[in-house]
Every structure is written in structure tokens, then in C-alpha cells.
Tab-separated table of C-alpha atoms in Angstrom:
chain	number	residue	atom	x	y	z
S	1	UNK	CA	35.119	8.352	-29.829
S	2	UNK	CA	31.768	8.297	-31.529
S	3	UNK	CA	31.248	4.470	-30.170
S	4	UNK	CA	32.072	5.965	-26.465
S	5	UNK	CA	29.219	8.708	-26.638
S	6	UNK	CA	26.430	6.099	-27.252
S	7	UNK	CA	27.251	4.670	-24.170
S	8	UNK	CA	25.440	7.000	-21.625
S	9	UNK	CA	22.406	6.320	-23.438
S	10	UNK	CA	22.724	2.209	-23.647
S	11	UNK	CA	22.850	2.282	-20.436
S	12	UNK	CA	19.820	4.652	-19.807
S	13	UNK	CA	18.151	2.089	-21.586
S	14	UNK	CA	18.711	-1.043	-20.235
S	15	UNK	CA	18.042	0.702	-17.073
S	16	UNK	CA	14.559	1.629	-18.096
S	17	UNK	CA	14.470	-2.126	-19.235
S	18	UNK	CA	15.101	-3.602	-16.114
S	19	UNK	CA	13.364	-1.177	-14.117
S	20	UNK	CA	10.178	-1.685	-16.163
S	21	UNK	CA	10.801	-5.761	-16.147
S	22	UNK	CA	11.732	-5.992	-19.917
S	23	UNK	CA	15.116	-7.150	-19.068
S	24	UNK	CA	16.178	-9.476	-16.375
S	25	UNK	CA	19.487	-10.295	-15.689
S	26	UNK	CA	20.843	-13.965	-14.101
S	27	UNK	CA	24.433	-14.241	-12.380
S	28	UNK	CA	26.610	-17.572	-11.507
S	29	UNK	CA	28.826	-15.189	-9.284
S	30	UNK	CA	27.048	-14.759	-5.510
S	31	UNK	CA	27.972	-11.184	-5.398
S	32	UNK	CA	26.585	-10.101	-8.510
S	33	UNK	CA	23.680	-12.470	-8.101
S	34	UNK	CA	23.154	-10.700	-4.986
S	35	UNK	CA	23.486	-7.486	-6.450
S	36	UNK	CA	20.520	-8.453	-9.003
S	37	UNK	CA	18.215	-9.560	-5.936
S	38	UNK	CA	18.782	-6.974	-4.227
S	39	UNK	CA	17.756	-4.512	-7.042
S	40	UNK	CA	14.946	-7.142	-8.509
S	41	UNK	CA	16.426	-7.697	-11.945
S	42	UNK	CA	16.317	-11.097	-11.677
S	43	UNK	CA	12.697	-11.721	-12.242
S	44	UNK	CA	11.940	-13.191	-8.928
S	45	UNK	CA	8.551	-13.714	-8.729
S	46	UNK	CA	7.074	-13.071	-6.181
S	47	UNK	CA	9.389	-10.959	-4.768
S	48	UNK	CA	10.187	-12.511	-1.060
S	49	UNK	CA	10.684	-9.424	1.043
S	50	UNK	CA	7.975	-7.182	-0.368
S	51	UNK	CA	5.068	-9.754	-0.467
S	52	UNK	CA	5.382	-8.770	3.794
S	53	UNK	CA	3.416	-5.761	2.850
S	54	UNK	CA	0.307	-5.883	4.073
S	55	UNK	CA	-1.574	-5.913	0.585
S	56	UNK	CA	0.644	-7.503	-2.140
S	57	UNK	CA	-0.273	-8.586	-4.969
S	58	UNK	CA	0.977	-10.399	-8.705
S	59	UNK	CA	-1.220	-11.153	-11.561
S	60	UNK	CA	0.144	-13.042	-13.939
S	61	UNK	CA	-1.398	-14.529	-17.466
S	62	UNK	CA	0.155	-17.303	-19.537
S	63	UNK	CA	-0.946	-17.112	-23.544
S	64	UNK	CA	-2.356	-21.314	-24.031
S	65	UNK	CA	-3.411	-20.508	-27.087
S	66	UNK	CA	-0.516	-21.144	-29.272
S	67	UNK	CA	-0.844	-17.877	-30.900
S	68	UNK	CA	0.183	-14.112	-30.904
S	69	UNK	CA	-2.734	-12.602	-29.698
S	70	UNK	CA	-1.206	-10.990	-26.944
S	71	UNK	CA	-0.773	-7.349	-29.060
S	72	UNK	CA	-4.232	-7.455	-29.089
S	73	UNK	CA	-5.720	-7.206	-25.336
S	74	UNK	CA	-6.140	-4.480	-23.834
S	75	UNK	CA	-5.823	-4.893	-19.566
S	76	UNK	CA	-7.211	-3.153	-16.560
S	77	UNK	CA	-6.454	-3.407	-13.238
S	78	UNK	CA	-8.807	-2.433	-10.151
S	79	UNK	CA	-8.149	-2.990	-6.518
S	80	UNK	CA	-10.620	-1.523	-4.241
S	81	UNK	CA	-9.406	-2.382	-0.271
S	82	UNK	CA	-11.580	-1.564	2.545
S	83	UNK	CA	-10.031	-1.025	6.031
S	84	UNK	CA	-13.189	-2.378	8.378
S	85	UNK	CA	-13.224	-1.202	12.397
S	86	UNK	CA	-11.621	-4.131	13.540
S	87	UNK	CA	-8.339	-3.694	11.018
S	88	UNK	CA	-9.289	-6.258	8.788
S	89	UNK	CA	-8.713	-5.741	4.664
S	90	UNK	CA	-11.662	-6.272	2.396
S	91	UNK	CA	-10.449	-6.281	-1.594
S	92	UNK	CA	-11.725	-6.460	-4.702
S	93	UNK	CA	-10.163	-7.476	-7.451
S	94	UNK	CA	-11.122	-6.424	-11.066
S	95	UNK	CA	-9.226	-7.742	-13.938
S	96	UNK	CA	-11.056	-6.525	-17.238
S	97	UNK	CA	-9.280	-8.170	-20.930
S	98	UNK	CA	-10.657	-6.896	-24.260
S	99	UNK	CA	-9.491	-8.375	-27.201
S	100	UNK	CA	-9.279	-5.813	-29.894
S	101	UNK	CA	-8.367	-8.557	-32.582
S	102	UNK	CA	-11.354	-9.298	-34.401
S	103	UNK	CA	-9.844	-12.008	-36.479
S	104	UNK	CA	-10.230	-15.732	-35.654
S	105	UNK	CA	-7.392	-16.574	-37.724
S	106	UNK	CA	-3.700	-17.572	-36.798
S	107	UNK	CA	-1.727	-15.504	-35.750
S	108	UNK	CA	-4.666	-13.642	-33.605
S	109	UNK	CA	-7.910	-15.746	-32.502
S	110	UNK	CA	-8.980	-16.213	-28.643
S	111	UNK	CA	-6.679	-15.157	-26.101
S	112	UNK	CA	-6.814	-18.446	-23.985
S	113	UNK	CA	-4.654	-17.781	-20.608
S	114	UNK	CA	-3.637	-19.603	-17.614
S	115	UNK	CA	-4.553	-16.841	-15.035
S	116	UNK	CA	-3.056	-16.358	-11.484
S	117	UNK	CA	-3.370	-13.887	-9.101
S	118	UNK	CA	-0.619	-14.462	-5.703
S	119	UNK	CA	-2.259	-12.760	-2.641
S	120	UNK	CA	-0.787	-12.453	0.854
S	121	UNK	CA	-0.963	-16.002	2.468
S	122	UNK	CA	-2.831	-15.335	5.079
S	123	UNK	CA	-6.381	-14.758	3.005
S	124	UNK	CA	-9.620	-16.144	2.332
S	125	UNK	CA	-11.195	-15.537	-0.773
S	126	UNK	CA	-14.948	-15.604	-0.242
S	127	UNK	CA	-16.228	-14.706	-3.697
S	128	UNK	CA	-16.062	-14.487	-7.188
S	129	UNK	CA	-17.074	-13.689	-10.755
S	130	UNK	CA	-15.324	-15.301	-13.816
S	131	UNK	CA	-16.842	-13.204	-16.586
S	132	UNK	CA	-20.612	-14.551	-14.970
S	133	UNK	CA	-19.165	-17.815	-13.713
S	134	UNK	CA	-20.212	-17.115	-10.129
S	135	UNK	CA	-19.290	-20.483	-8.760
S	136	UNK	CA	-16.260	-20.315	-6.440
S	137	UNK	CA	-15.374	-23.771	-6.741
S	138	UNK	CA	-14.277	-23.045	-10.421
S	139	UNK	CA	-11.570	-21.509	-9.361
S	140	UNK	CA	-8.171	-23.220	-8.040
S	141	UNK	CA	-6.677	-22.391	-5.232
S	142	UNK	CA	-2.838	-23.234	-3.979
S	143	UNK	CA	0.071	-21.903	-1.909
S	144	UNK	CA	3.634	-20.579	-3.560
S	145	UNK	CA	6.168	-19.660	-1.282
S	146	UNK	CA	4.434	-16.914	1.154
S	147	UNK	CA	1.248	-15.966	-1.128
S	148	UNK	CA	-1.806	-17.544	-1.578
S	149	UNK	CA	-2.706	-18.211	-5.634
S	150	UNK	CA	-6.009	-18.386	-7.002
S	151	UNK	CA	-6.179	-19.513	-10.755
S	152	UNK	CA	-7.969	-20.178	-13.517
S	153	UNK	CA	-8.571	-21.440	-17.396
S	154	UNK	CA	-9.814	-18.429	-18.934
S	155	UNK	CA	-11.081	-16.873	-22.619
S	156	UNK	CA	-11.551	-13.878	-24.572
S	157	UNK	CA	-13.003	-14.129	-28.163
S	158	UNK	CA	-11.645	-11.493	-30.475
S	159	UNK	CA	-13.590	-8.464	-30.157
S	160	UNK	CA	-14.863	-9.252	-26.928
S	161	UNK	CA	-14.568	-8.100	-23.509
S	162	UNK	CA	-14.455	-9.660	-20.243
S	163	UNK	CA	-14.279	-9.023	-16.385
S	164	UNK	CA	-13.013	-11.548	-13.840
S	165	UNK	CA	-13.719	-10.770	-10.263
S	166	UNK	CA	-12.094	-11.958	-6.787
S	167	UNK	CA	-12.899	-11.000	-3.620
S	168	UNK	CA	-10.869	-11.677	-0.618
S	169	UNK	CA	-9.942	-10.389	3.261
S	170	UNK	CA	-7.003	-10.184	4.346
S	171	UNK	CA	-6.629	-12.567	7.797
S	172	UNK	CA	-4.414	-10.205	9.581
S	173	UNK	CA	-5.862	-7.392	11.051
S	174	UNK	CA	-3.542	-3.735	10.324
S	175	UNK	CA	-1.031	-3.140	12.981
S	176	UNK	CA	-1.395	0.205	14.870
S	177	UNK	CA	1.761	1.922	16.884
S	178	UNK	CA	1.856	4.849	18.830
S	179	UNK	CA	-1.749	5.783	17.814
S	180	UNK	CA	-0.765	5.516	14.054
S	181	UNK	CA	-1.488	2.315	11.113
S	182	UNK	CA	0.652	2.724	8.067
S	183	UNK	CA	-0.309	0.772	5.379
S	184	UNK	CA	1.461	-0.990	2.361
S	185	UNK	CA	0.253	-1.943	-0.588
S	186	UNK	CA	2.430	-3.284	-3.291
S	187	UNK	CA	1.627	-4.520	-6.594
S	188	UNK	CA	4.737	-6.699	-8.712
S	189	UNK	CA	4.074	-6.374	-12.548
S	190	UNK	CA	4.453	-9.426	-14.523
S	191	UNK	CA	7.718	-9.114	-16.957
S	192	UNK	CA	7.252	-8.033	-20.416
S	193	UNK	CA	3.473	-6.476	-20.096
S	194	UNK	CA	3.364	-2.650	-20.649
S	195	UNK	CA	1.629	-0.295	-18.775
S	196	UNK	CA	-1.629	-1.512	-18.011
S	197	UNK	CA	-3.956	0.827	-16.221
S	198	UNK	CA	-4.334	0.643	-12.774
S	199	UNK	CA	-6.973	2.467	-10.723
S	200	UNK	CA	-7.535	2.121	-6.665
S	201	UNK	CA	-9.329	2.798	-3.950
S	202	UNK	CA	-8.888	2.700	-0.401
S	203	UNK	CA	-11.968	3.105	2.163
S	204	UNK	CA	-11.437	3.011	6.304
S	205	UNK	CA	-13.061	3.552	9.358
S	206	UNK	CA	-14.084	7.165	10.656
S	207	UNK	CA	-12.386	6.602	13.825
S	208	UNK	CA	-9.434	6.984	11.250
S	209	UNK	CA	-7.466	9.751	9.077
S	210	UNK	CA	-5.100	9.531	6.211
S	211	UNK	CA	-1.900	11.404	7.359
S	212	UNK	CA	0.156	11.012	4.790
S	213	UNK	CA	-1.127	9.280	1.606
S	214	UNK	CA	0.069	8.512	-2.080
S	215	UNK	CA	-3.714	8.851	-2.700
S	216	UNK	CA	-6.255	11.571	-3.786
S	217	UNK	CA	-8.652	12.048	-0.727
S	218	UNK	CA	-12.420	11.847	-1.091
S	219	UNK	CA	-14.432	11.661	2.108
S	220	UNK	CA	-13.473	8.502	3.939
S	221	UNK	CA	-11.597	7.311	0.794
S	222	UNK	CA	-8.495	7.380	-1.153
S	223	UNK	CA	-8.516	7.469	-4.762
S	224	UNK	CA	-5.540	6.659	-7.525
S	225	UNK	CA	-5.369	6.153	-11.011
S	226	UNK	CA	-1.895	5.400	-12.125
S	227	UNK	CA	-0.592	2.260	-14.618
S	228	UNK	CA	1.620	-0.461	-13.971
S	229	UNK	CA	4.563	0.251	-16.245
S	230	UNK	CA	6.714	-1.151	-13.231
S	231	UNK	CA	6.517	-2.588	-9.831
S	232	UNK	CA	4.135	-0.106	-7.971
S	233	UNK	CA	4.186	0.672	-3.870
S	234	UNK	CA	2.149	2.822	-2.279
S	235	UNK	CA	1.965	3.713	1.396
S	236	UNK	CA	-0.731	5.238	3.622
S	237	UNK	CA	-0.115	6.928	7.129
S	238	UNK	CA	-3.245	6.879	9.190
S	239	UNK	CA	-3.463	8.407	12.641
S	240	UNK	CA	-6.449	7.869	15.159
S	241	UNK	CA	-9.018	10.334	15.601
């Protein structure tokens, strides 16, 4: 029947829904429950197993500002991770919001947000830079199930732009095996955001060399600009020189 053709294509969509975090999906029944989790459709955040690779991380914004500004901001995402001789992580966070509402009047106005970003647990953040508020102490700090959260009151007037910096290491060192370090890094997207961009870099050691990389290769570093329209992994094979 007519009714029976439209079917291949509701599905295609509510596939593209959950795969892109638009839809999530709750069961009472274990099996199907488990069928969910295992899949991540049911908007666990942050997702247990894969927060085990080596550089995961969530950033998630809450509108406070009882208002529908959200249309409005435009979001960019950069990580830049540096590999140091002793197998350490060094990143750098960039989170840059422009508000391209220029009204002050409900339903736009300020985009006020409760901002979080969940880190491996094992890290030390070391420095900061809340759109010029350099002061680390300004910035809350607190443990959720295996990450580390840093968070923060933010603001962005309409028609303004701001950057909110985080820098942190990673407090265990890269594992090497059989002369070779892969490395994971795996960034959740927060449900019901679109595609914002996401550019990053990797840098490491000389006495290293990218095997096998998701990455675009420029001298000792690994470049990729991609967006986060869904969950994002991406995996680097080094071997020793």
C-alpha cells in the first residue's frame, strides 16, 4: 500500500535522528533498554565505556536565560592536544559563541548558559580564559561519574562574540605496546545541537610517527577540520622512530 512505502524512509529518519542525538529513546524492558545502551540512544551522558579513551570529552550548555536565543549562536569547537616526550597530553580547549541576534528583546536577548565541559578524571586544569576572565578560581570544578567537570556562569550579548578557554593535561601518560601508542580521542555531542564546527590538532614528539591517522599530516602535527553533527572518534596509530 501507499502507507507501507513511506515506511523505508521513516525509518531512515529516525535513524539519522538518533544517530545525530535528536531522538533518544527510553525502555522499561532490560533487553530493549540494553539494546538502546548499547547503541547510545538513550542519551547517556557521558557515555561510560567511551569516556576510557584517552582524550574524551562533552561540552554541554544550558540556556538560563528564559528565552529562545538559542537559534541565534553560532558555536566553535577547538581542541589542540599535544603529546609531550614523556606521554603526557597537553589540551586546549577553545569554545567560541557569537550571538547573531542583535535584539535585546524577548524572545532573543543574551544567551546566559550554564557551561560544562566533562574531561577524563584523571586531569588538572592549570589555566584559563573566560572571555578575559583569567582567574582560575572563577571557574568550578567537580567530579561526575568517571570525568572531571569544569563549569561556569557565562554571557553573550546579542551581536557579540566570545571565546572561553581551558587548558588542561591529561595525568596519565599514553600507553605504548610493542613499539606502537594508539591514541583515542572521542568527543560526545550534546543532544539537540547541530553541527557545530570542530577543528583539531594533534602535535607529538619526534621520537614519534603517525602510522595510521584520521588526521591531515603537517610536520610533527595532525590537522582536522570536521563538525560535530554526531558523536565523533578519532584514532591515531603512532609507531617509534
Amino acid at each position: 500500500s501507499k502507507d507501507n512505502k513511506s515506511w523505508p524512509l521513516t525509518i531512515a529518519l529516525v535513524a539519522d535522528g538518533l544517530k545525530k542525538r535528536h531522538v533518544q529513546i527510553y525502555f522499561k524492558e532490560d533487553s530493549l533498554s540494553n539494546l538502546a545502551r548499547l547503541n547510545n540512544w538513550d542519551g547517556l551522558a557521558p557515555l561510560n565505556d567511551l569516556t576510557k579513551s584517552d582524550n574524551y570529552l562533552m561540552i554541554s550548555e544550558a540556556n538560563l536565560g528564559v528565552n529562545k536565543v538559542n537559534r541565534f549562536i553560532k558555536r566553535s569547537i577547538d581542541l589542540s592536544s599535544a603529546i609531550d616526550r614523556d606521554g603526557f597530553v597537553l589540551n586546549r580547549l577553545t569554545i567560541t559563541l557569537e550571538n547573531q541576534n542583535t535584539s535585546t528583546s524577548w524572545p532573543a536577548g543574551s544567551y546566559i548558559s550554564y557551561l560544562r565541559v566533562f574531561v577524563p578524571l584523571k586531569s588538572t586544569l592549570f589555566k584559563v580564559d573566560m572571555a578575559g576572565d583569567m582567574d582560575i578560581k572563577n571557574v568550578g570544578l567537580d567530579g561526575f561519574k568517571n570525568t572531571l567537570v569544569f563549569f561556569k556562569t557565562i554571557e553573550v550579548p546579542p551581536g557579540q562574540k566570545k571565546t572561553y578557554s581551558f587548558e588542561y593535561r591529561l595525568d596519565k601518560p599514553v600507553e605504548s605496546k610493542d613499539g606502537k601508542v594508539t591514541f583515542k580521542t572521542f568527543i560526545q555531542k550534546q543532544p539537540g545541537t547541530l553541527g557545530d564546527t570542530l577543528n583539531l590538532r594533534l602535535d607529538y614528539p619526534s621520537y614519534l610517527s603517525a602510522d595510521k591517522s584520521d588526521y591531515k599530516k603537517e610536520g610533527q602535527s595532525l590537522l582536522l577540520s570536521t563538525d560535530l553533527s554526531e558523536d565523533r572518534l578519532f584514532e591515531t596509530e603512532f609507531v617509534r622512530n
